PDB file of C-alpha atoms in Angstrom:
ATOM      1  CA  MET A   1      71.287 139.637 141.896  1.00 55.00           C
ATOM      2  CA  ASN A   2      74.190 137.742 143.417  1.00 76.00           C
ATOM      3  CA  ARG A   3      74.955 137.739 147.075  1.00 91.00           C
ATOM      4  CA  PRO A   4      77.348 140.415 148.345  1.00 97.00           C
ATOM      5  CA  ARG A   5      81.079 139.743 148.129  1.00 98.00           C
ATOM      6  CA  LEU A   6      83.685 140.430 150.722  1.00 98.00           C
ATOM      7  CA  PHE A   7      85.808 143.594 150.703  1.00 98.00           C
ATOM      8  CA  ILE A   8      88.638 143.540 153.256  1.00 98.00           C
ATOM      9  CA  ILE A   9      90.635 146.449 154.584  1.00 98.00           C
ATOM     10  CA  THR A  10      94.179 146.155 155.961  1.00 98.00           C
ATOM     11  CA  PRO A  11      94.990 147.515 159.413  1.00 97.00           C
ATOM     12  CA  PRO A  12      95.937 151.202 159.080  1.00 96.00           C
ATOM     13  CA  ASN A  13      99.348 150.955 160.788  1.00 94.00           C
ATOM     14  CA  MET A  14     100.492 147.550 159.529  1.00 97.00           C
ATOM     15  CA  ASP A  15     104.057 146.811 158.542  1.00 96.00           C
ATOM     16  CA  ALA A  16     103.831 145.198 155.092  1.00 97.00           C
ATOM     17  CA  GLU A  17     106.605 142.686 155.681  1.00 97.00           C
ATOM     18  CA  THR A  18     105.168 141.298 158.914  1.00 98.00           C
ATOM     19  CA  PHE A  19     101.564 141.627 157.757  1.00 98.00           C
ATOM     20  CA  ALA A  20     102.053 139.670 154.500  1.00 98.00           C
ATOM     21  CA  PRO A  21     101.578 136.208 156.099  1.00 98.00           C
ATOM     22  CA  ASN A  22      98.299 137.356 157.706  1.00 98.00           C
ATOM     23  CA  LEU A  23      97.105 138.642 154.331  1.00 98.00           C
ATOM     24  CA  GLU A  24      97.931 135.385 152.612  1.00 98.00           C
ATOM     25  CA  ALA A  25      96.121 133.497 155.268  1.00 98.00           C
ATOM     26  CA  ALA A  26      93.002 135.680 154.901  1.00 98.00           C
ATOM     27  CA  LEU A  27      93.005 135.200 151.146  1.00 98.00           C
ATOM     28  CA  SER A  28      93.261 131.411 151.569  1.00 98.00           C
ATOM     29  CA  GLY A  29      90.035 131.366 153.581  1.00 98.00           C
ATOM     30  CA  GLY A  30      87.598 131.890 150.741  1.00 98.00           C
ATOM     31  CA  ASP A  31      86.162 134.366 148.302  1.00 98.00           C
ATOM     32  CA  VAL A  32      87.540 137.931 148.605  1.00 98.00           C
ATOM     33  CA  ALA A  33      86.549 140.489 145.928  1.00 98.00           C
ATOM     34  CA  CYS A  34      89.141 143.078 146.815  1.00 98.00           C
ATOM     35  CA  VAL A  35      91.596 144.271 149.432  1.00 98.00           C
ATOM     36  CA  LEU A  36      92.078 147.938 150.280  1.00 98.00           C
ATOM     37  CA  ILE A  37      95.650 148.642 151.325  1.00 98.00           C
ATOM     38  CA  TYR A  38      94.601 151.269 153.878  1.00 98.00           C
ATOM     39  CA  GLN A  39      97.534 153.455 155.107  1.00 98.00           C
ATOM     40  CA  PRO A  40      95.945 156.878 155.851  1.00 97.00           C
ATOM     41  CA  ASP A  41      99.006 158.338 157.574  1.00 96.00           C
ATOM     42  CA  ALA A  42     101.750 156.901 155.377  1.00 96.00           C
ATOM     43  CA  ASN A  43     103.942 158.838 152.982  1.00 96.00           C
ATOM     44  CA  THR A  44     104.212 157.881 149.289  1.00 95.00           C
ATOM     45  CA  LYS A  45     107.385 155.802 149.775  1.00 96.00           C
ATOM     46  CA  THR A  46     105.769 153.774 152.580  1.00 97.00           C
ATOM     47  CA  ARG A  47     102.643 153.238 150.481  1.00 97.00           C
ATOM     48  CA  GLN A  48     104.734 152.199 147.466  1.00 97.00           C
ATOM     49  CA  ASP A  49     106.872 149.803 149.480  1.00 98.00           C
ATOM     50  CA  ALA A  50     103.731 148.207 151.021  1.00 98.00           C
ATOM     51  CA  ALA A  51     102.006 147.991 147.584  1.00 98.00           C
ATOM     52  CA  GLU A  52     105.038 146.317 146.017  1.00 98.00           C
ATOM     53  CA  LYS A  53     104.937 143.653 148.714  1.00 98.00           C
ATOM     54  CA  LEU A  54     101.156 143.106 149.023  1.00 98.00           C
ATOM     55  CA  VAL A  55      99.734 143.728 145.535  1.00 98.00           C
ATOM     56  CA  PRO A  56     101.199 140.508 144.097  1.00 98.00           C
ATOM     57  CA  ILE A  57      99.841 138.461 147.036  1.00 98.00           C
ATOM     58  CA  ILE A  58      96.302 139.918 146.574  1.00 98.00           C
ATOM     59  CA  GLN A  59      96.276 139.405 142.799  1.00 98.00           C
ATOM     60  CA  ALA A  60      97.657 135.860 143.022  1.00 98.00           C
ATOM     61  CA  ALA A  61      94.563 135.048 145.100  1.00 98.00           C
ATOM     62  CA  GLY A  62      92.286 136.479 142.364  1.00 98.00           C
ATOM     63  CA  ALA A  63      91.291 139.586 144.331  1.00 98.00           C
ATOM     64  CA  ALA A  64      91.607 143.188 143.312  1.00 98.00           C
ATOM     65  CA  ALA A  65      94.297 145.256 145.016  1.00 98.00           C
ATOM     66  CA  LEU A  66      93.287 148.870 145.770  1.00 98.00           C
ATOM     67  CA  ILE A  67      95.527 151.682 147.087  1.00 98.00           C
ATOM     68  CA  TYR A  68      94.119 154.257 149.480  1.00 98.00           C
ATOM     69  CA  ASN A  69      94.231 157.827 148.240  1.00 98.00           C
ATOM     70  CA  ASP A  70      97.252 157.429 145.976  1.00 97.00           C
ATOM     71  CA  THR A  71      96.649 157.122 142.197  1.00 97.00           C
ATOM     72  CA  GLN A  72     100.448 157.338 141.419  1.00 97.00           C
ATOM     73  CA  VAL A  73     101.273 154.377 143.645  1.00 98.00           C
ATOM     74  CA  ALA A  74      98.370 152.497 142.156  1.00 98.00           C
ATOM     75  CA  GLY A  75      99.778 153.112 138.687  1.00 96.00           C
ATOM     76  CA  ARG A  76     103.390 152.420 139.462  1.00 96.00           C
ATOM     77  CA  THR A  77     102.839 149.169 141.370  1.00 97.00           C
ATOM     78  CA  GLY A  78     100.414 147.454 139.017  1.00 97.00           C
ATOM     79  CA  ALA A  79      97.605 147.583 141.535  1.00 98.00           C
ATOM     80  CA  ASP A  80      94.046 147.189 140.222  1.00 98.00           C
ATOM     81  CA  GLY A  81      92.988 150.638 141.203  1.00 98.00           C
ATOM     82  CA  ALA A  82      92.566 153.249 143.888  1.00 98.00           C
ATOM     83  CA  HIS A  83      90.113 154.249 146.611  1.00 98.00           C
ATOM     84  CA  ILE A  84      89.713 158.012 146.948  1.00 98.00           C
ATOM     85  CA  ASP A  85      87.855 159.822 149.724  1.00 97.00           C
ATOM     86  CA  THR A  86      89.634 163.164 149.989  1.00 96.00           C
ATOM     87  CA  SER A  87      87.411 165.407 147.744  1.00 96.00           C
ATOM     88  CA  LEU A  88      85.143 165.347 144.809  1.00 97.00           C
ATOM     89  CA  ASP A  89      87.808 167.009 142.656  1.00 97.00           C
ATOM     90  CA  ASP A  90      90.344 164.273 143.641  1.00 98.00           C
ATOM     91  CA  ILE A  91      87.748 161.617 142.702  1.00 98.00           C
ATOM     92  CA  LYS A  92      87.233 163.202 139.284  1.00 98.00           C
ATOM     93  CA  MET A  93      90.968 163.399 138.679  1.00 98.00           C
ATOM     94  CA  ALA A  94      91.301 159.724 139.677  1.00 98.00           C
ATOM     95  CA  VAL A  95      88.577 158.700 137.247  1.00 98.00           C
ATOM     96  CA  GLU A  96      90.239 160.621 134.466  1.00 97.00           C
ATOM     97  CA  SER A  97      93.711 159.244 135.090  1.00 96.00           C
ATOM     98  CA  LEU A  98      92.976 155.633 135.915  1.00 97.00           C
ATOM     99  CA  GLN A  99      89.792 154.502 134.130  1.00 97.00           C
ATOM    100  CA  PRO A 100      89.100 152.437 132.162  1.00 96.00           C
ATOM    101  CA  ALA A 101      92.200 150.408 132.784  1.00 97.00           C
ATOM    102  CA  LYS A 102      91.876 150.504 136.555  1.00 98.00           C
ATOM    103  CA  ILE A 103      89.190 150.590 139.247  1.00 98.00           C
ATOM    104  CA  VAL A 104      88.280 153.802 140.967  1.00 98.00           C
ATOM    105  CA  GLY A 105      86.241 153.597 144.189  1.00 98.00           C
ATOM    106  CA  ALA A 106      85.179 156.522 146.276  1.00 98.00           C
ATOM    107  CA  GLY A 107      83.800 157.226 149.766  1.00 97.00           C
ATOM    108  CA  GLY A 108      84.016 159.615 152.628  1.00 92.00           C
ATOM    109  CA  THR A 109      80.738 161.360 151.834  1.00 92.00           C
ATOM    110  CA  LYS A 110      78.429 162.568 154.570  1.00 89.00           C
ATOM    111  CA  LEU A 111      75.318 163.697 152.700  1.00 93.00           C
ATOM    112  CA  LYS A 112      73.157 161.952 150.170  1.00 94.00           C
ATOM    113  CA  HIS A 113      73.632 164.595 147.518  1.00 95.00           C
ATOM    114  CA  GLU A 114      77.407 164.064 147.849  1.00 96.00           C
ATOM    115  CA  ASP A 115      76.856 160.342 147.154  1.00 96.00           C
ATOM    116  CA  MET A 116      75.021 161.167 143.997  1.00 97.00           C
ATOM    117  CA  GLU A 117      77.632 163.695 142.886  1.00 97.00           C
ATOM    118  CA  THR A 118      80.315 161.071 143.436  1.00 97.00           C
ATOM    119  CA  ALA A 119      78.454 158.437 141.459  1.00 97.00           C
ATOM    120  CA  GLU A 120      78.096 160.902 138.578  1.00 97.00           C
ATOM    121  CA  THR A 121      81.884 161.025 138.160  1.00 98.00           C
ATOM    122  CA  GLY A 122      81.724 157.415 136.928  1.00 98.00           C
ATOM    123  CA  VAL A 123      83.345 155.647 139.832  1.00 98.00           C
ATOM    124  CA  ASP A 124      83.222 151.897 139.968  1.00 98.00           C
ATOM    125  CA  TYR A 125      81.754 151.729 143.439  1.00 98.00           C
ATOM    126  CA  LEU A 126      80.613 153.974 146.287  1.00 98.00           C
ATOM    127  CA  PHE A 127      81.923 153.090 149.763  1.00 98.00           C
ATOM    128  CA  ILE A 128      79.324 153.767 152.480  1.00 98.00           C
ATOM    129  CA  GLY A 129      80.761 154.102 156.021  1.00 97.00           C
ATOM    130  CA  ARG A 130      83.562 156.167 157.393  1.00 94.00           C
ATOM    131  CA  LEU A 131      86.969 154.572 157.522  1.00 95.00           C
ATOM    132  CA  ASP A 132      88.252 157.225 159.865  1.00 91.00           C
ATOM    133  CA  LEU A 133      85.704 156.601 162.610  1.00 91.00           C
ATOM    134  CA  GLU A 134      86.324 154.312 165.560  1.00 90.00           C
ATOM    135  CA  GLU A 135      84.915 150.890 164.888  1.00 93.00           C
ATOM    136  CA  LYS A 136      81.965 149.684 166.918  1.00 96.00           C
ATOM    137  CA  GLU A 137      80.717 146.103 167.129  1.00 96.00           C
ATOM    138  CA  GLU A 138      77.811 146.806 164.739  1.00 96.00           C
ATOM    139  CA  PRO A 139      77.659 149.024 161.633  1.00 96.00           C
ATOM    140  CA  HIS A 140      76.741 152.644 162.202  1.00 95.00           C
ATOM    141  CA  ASP A 141      72.988 153.158 161.765  1.00 95.00           C
ATOM    142  CA  LYS A 142      73.680 155.893 159.156  1.00 95.00           C
ATOM    143  CA  THR A 143      75.776 153.405 157.167  1.00 96.00           C
ATOM    144  CA  LEU A 144      72.919 150.813 157.103  1.00 97.00           C
ATOM    145  CA  SER A 145      70.215 153.318 156.155  1.00 97.00           C
ATOM    146  CA  LYS A 146      72.292 154.932 153.442  1.00 97.00           C
ATOM    147  CA  ALA A 147      73.444 151.602 151.938  1.00 97.00           C
ATOM    148  CA  GLN A 148      69.845 150.369 151.773  1.00 96.00           C
ATOM    149  CA  TRP A 149      68.671 153.590 150.173  1.00 97.00           C
ATOM    150  CA  TRP A 150      71.506 153.451 147.645  1.00 97.00           C
ATOM    151  CA  ALA A 151      71.122 149.772 146.799  1.00 96.00           C
ATOM    152  CA  GLU A 152      67.426 150.190 146.113  1.00 95.00           C
ATOM    153  CA  LEU A 153      67.720 153.237 143.846  1.00 96.00           C
ATOM    154  CA  PHE A 154      71.063 153.417 142.077  1.00 96.00           C
ATOM    155  CA  GLU A 155      73.087 151.291 139.623  1.00 96.00           C
ATOM    156  CA  THR A 156      76.544 152.179 140.820  1.00 97.00           C
ATOM    157  CA  PRO A 157      77.653 149.325 143.104  1.00 98.00           C
ATOM    158  CA  CYS A 158      78.032 150.072 146.773  1.00 98.00           C
ATOM    159  CA  VAL A 159      80.170 148.734 149.596  1.00 98.00           C
ATOM    160  CA  ALA A 160      78.638 148.760 153.176  1.00 98.00           C
ATOM    161  CA  LEU A 161      81.112 148.971 156.017  1.00 98.00           C
ATOM    162  CA  ALA A 162      80.319 146.422 158.732  1.00 98.00           C
ATOM    163  CA  GLY A 163      81.499 146.611 162.338  1.00 98.00           C
ATOM    164  CA  SER A 164      84.211 144.972 164.359  1.00 97.00           C
ATOM    165  CA  THR A 165      82.534 141.606 164.748  1.00 97.00           C
ATOM    166  CA  LEU A 166      81.952 139.034 161.987  1.00 97.00           C
ATOM    167  CA  ASP A 167      78.246 138.878 162.867  1.00 97.00           C
ATOM    168  CA  SER A 168      77.918 142.554 161.903  1.00 98.00           C
ATOM    169  CA  ALA A 169      78.331 141.421 158.290  1.00 98.00           C
ATOM    170  CA  ASN A 170      74.728 140.198 158.530  1.00 97.00           C
ATOM    171  CA  ALA A 171      73.330 143.706 158.998  1.00 97.00           C
ATOM    172  CA  ALA A 172      75.551 145.142 156.297  1.00 97.00           C
ATOM    173  CA  ALA A 173      74.580 142.425 153.805  1.00 97.00           C
ATOM    174  CA  ALA A 174      70.951 142.818 154.531  1.00 96.00           C
ATOM    175  CA  THR A 175      70.988 146.359 153.054  1.00 96.00           C
ATOM    176  CA  GLY A 176      71.380 144.860 149.584  1.00 95.00           C
ATOM    177  CA  ALA A 177      74.894 146.239 149.147  1.00 97.00           C
ATOM    178  CA  ASP A 178      77.046 144.666 146.444  1.00 97.00           C
ATOM    179  CA  PHE A 179      79.970 144.334 148.853  1.00 98.00           C
ATOM    180  CA  VAL A 180      80.436 144.062 152.608  1.00 98.00           C
ATOM    181  CA  ALA A 181      83.635 145.568 154.017  1.00 98.00           C
ATOM    182  CA  LEU A 182      85.379 144.198 157.135  1.00 98.00           C
ATOM    183  CA  LYS A 183      88.412 145.512 158.994  1.00 98.00           C
ATOM    184  CA  SER A 184      89.411 144.290 162.428  1.00 97.00           C
ATOM    185  CA  ALA A 185      86.860 141.447 162.352  1.00 98.00           C
ATOM    186  CA  ILE A 186      89.230 139.745 159.950  1.00 98.00           C
ATOM    187  CA  TRP A 187      92.542 140.468 161.564  1.00 98.00           C
ATOM    188  CA  ASP A 188      91.550 140.102 165.200  1.00 97.00           C
ATOM    189  CA  HIS A 189      89.613 136.794 164.833  1.00 97.00           C
ATOM    190  CA  PRO A 190      90.632 134.383 167.548  1.00 97.00           C
ATOM    191  CA  GLU A 191      91.026 131.555 165.027  1.00 97.00           C
ATOM    192  CA  GLY A 192      92.979 133.694 162.597  1.00 98.00           C
ATOM    193  CA  PRO A 193      92.223 135.550 159.378  1.00 98.00           C
ATOM    194  CA  ALA A 194      91.609 132.446 157.220  1.00 98.00           C
ATOM    195  CA  ALA A 195      88.860 131.317 159.579  1.00 98.00           C
ATOM    196  CA  ALA A 196      87.454 134.798 159.643  1.00 98.00           C
ATOM    197  CA  VAL A 197      87.173 134.965 155.817  1.00 98.00           C
ATOM    198  CA  ALA A 198      85.638 131.501 155.689  1.00 98.00           C
ATOM    199  CA  SER A 199      83.070 132.457 158.360  1.00 98.00           C
ATOM    200  CA  ALA A 200      82.321 135.769 156.654  1.00 98.00           C
ATOM    201  CA  ASN A 201      81.563 134.013 153.401  1.00 98.00           C
ATOM    202  CA  ILE A 202      79.155 131.665 155.149  1.00 97.00           C
ATOM    203  CA  ILE A 203      77.333 134.738 156.495  1.00 97.00           C
ATOM    204  CA  LEU A 204      77.235 136.286 153.010  1.00 97.00           C
ATOM    205  CA  ASP A 205      75.994 133.055 151.458  1.00 95.00           C
ATOM    206  CA  GLY A 206      72.793 133.570 153.505  1.00 93.00           C
ATOM    207  CA  HIS A 207      72.149 136.881 151.715  1.00 92.00           C
ATOM    208  CA  GLU A 208      71.583 135.930 148.109  1.00 75.00           C
ATOM    209  CA  PHE A 209      69.123 138.430 146.739  1.00 59.00           C
ATOM    210  CA  GLN A 210      66.619 137.347 144.104  1.00 46.00           C
ATOM    211  CA  ASP A 211      65.401 139.573 141.300  1.00 45.00           C
ATOM    212  CA  THR A 212      61.869 140.715 141.993  1.00 39.00           C
ATOM    213  CA  GLU A 213      60.884 141.198 138.402  1.00 38.00           C
TER     214      GLU A 213
END
C-alpha cells in the first residue's frame, strides 16, 4: 500500500481571482492528489465563476479538481468530479449522473452505518471529518478512530481530515487513510502555501504502509 496522498481544501470564503496565485503556489510545492473547491455558502454562479478560474490551474498541476455540492458546475466547467455531503439521496444522484466519467466523493456522515451506506452507493472515496466544524490544531478524535476503523476493514478509499497545523497530518496519516486533507494549515503557513505542501509531503513520506500479507 502506498503512503497517503495530500488532499487540499480551499478557504470557504475565498475570492477566486485573488486566491488563484496562492493555489498555483501550493500546487508548485509538491504532490497534491486533489483540490476541493469548497464554497459552502456560494450560489451557483459564484461556484461556476470560481471553477472556471481554478479548475484549469488544478488540472495543469496534475491534480483532480472537485466541486463542493454542485454536480452541475462540475459538469459544466470540466472539473474532475464533485464532493457531496448533503444527503444519501444526493450522493446516489451524483453517482448516477457523474460516474464513471467523473469522480464522486462523499462525506458529512456522523454514524458508522451511514459510512457503510454511503460506500454502497459506489462513491470513489469517503471523506472522514466534518468540513463545517471549527478547525482545531489536531484532528478530532472521532475522525481518527473512524478513519482507522474504515482503513482496516473497507476497500473504498478514505480521506482523513487533519487539523489546522501541518504536524496534525501525522496523526491523520497514521490511521492508514488513503488521503490526508488539510485546510488552513496550507493557506496560513508562515512561509507560504508552496512550503506548506512541501512540508506536508515530507510528513506523508514517513507513513508508507507495507502490505502485511
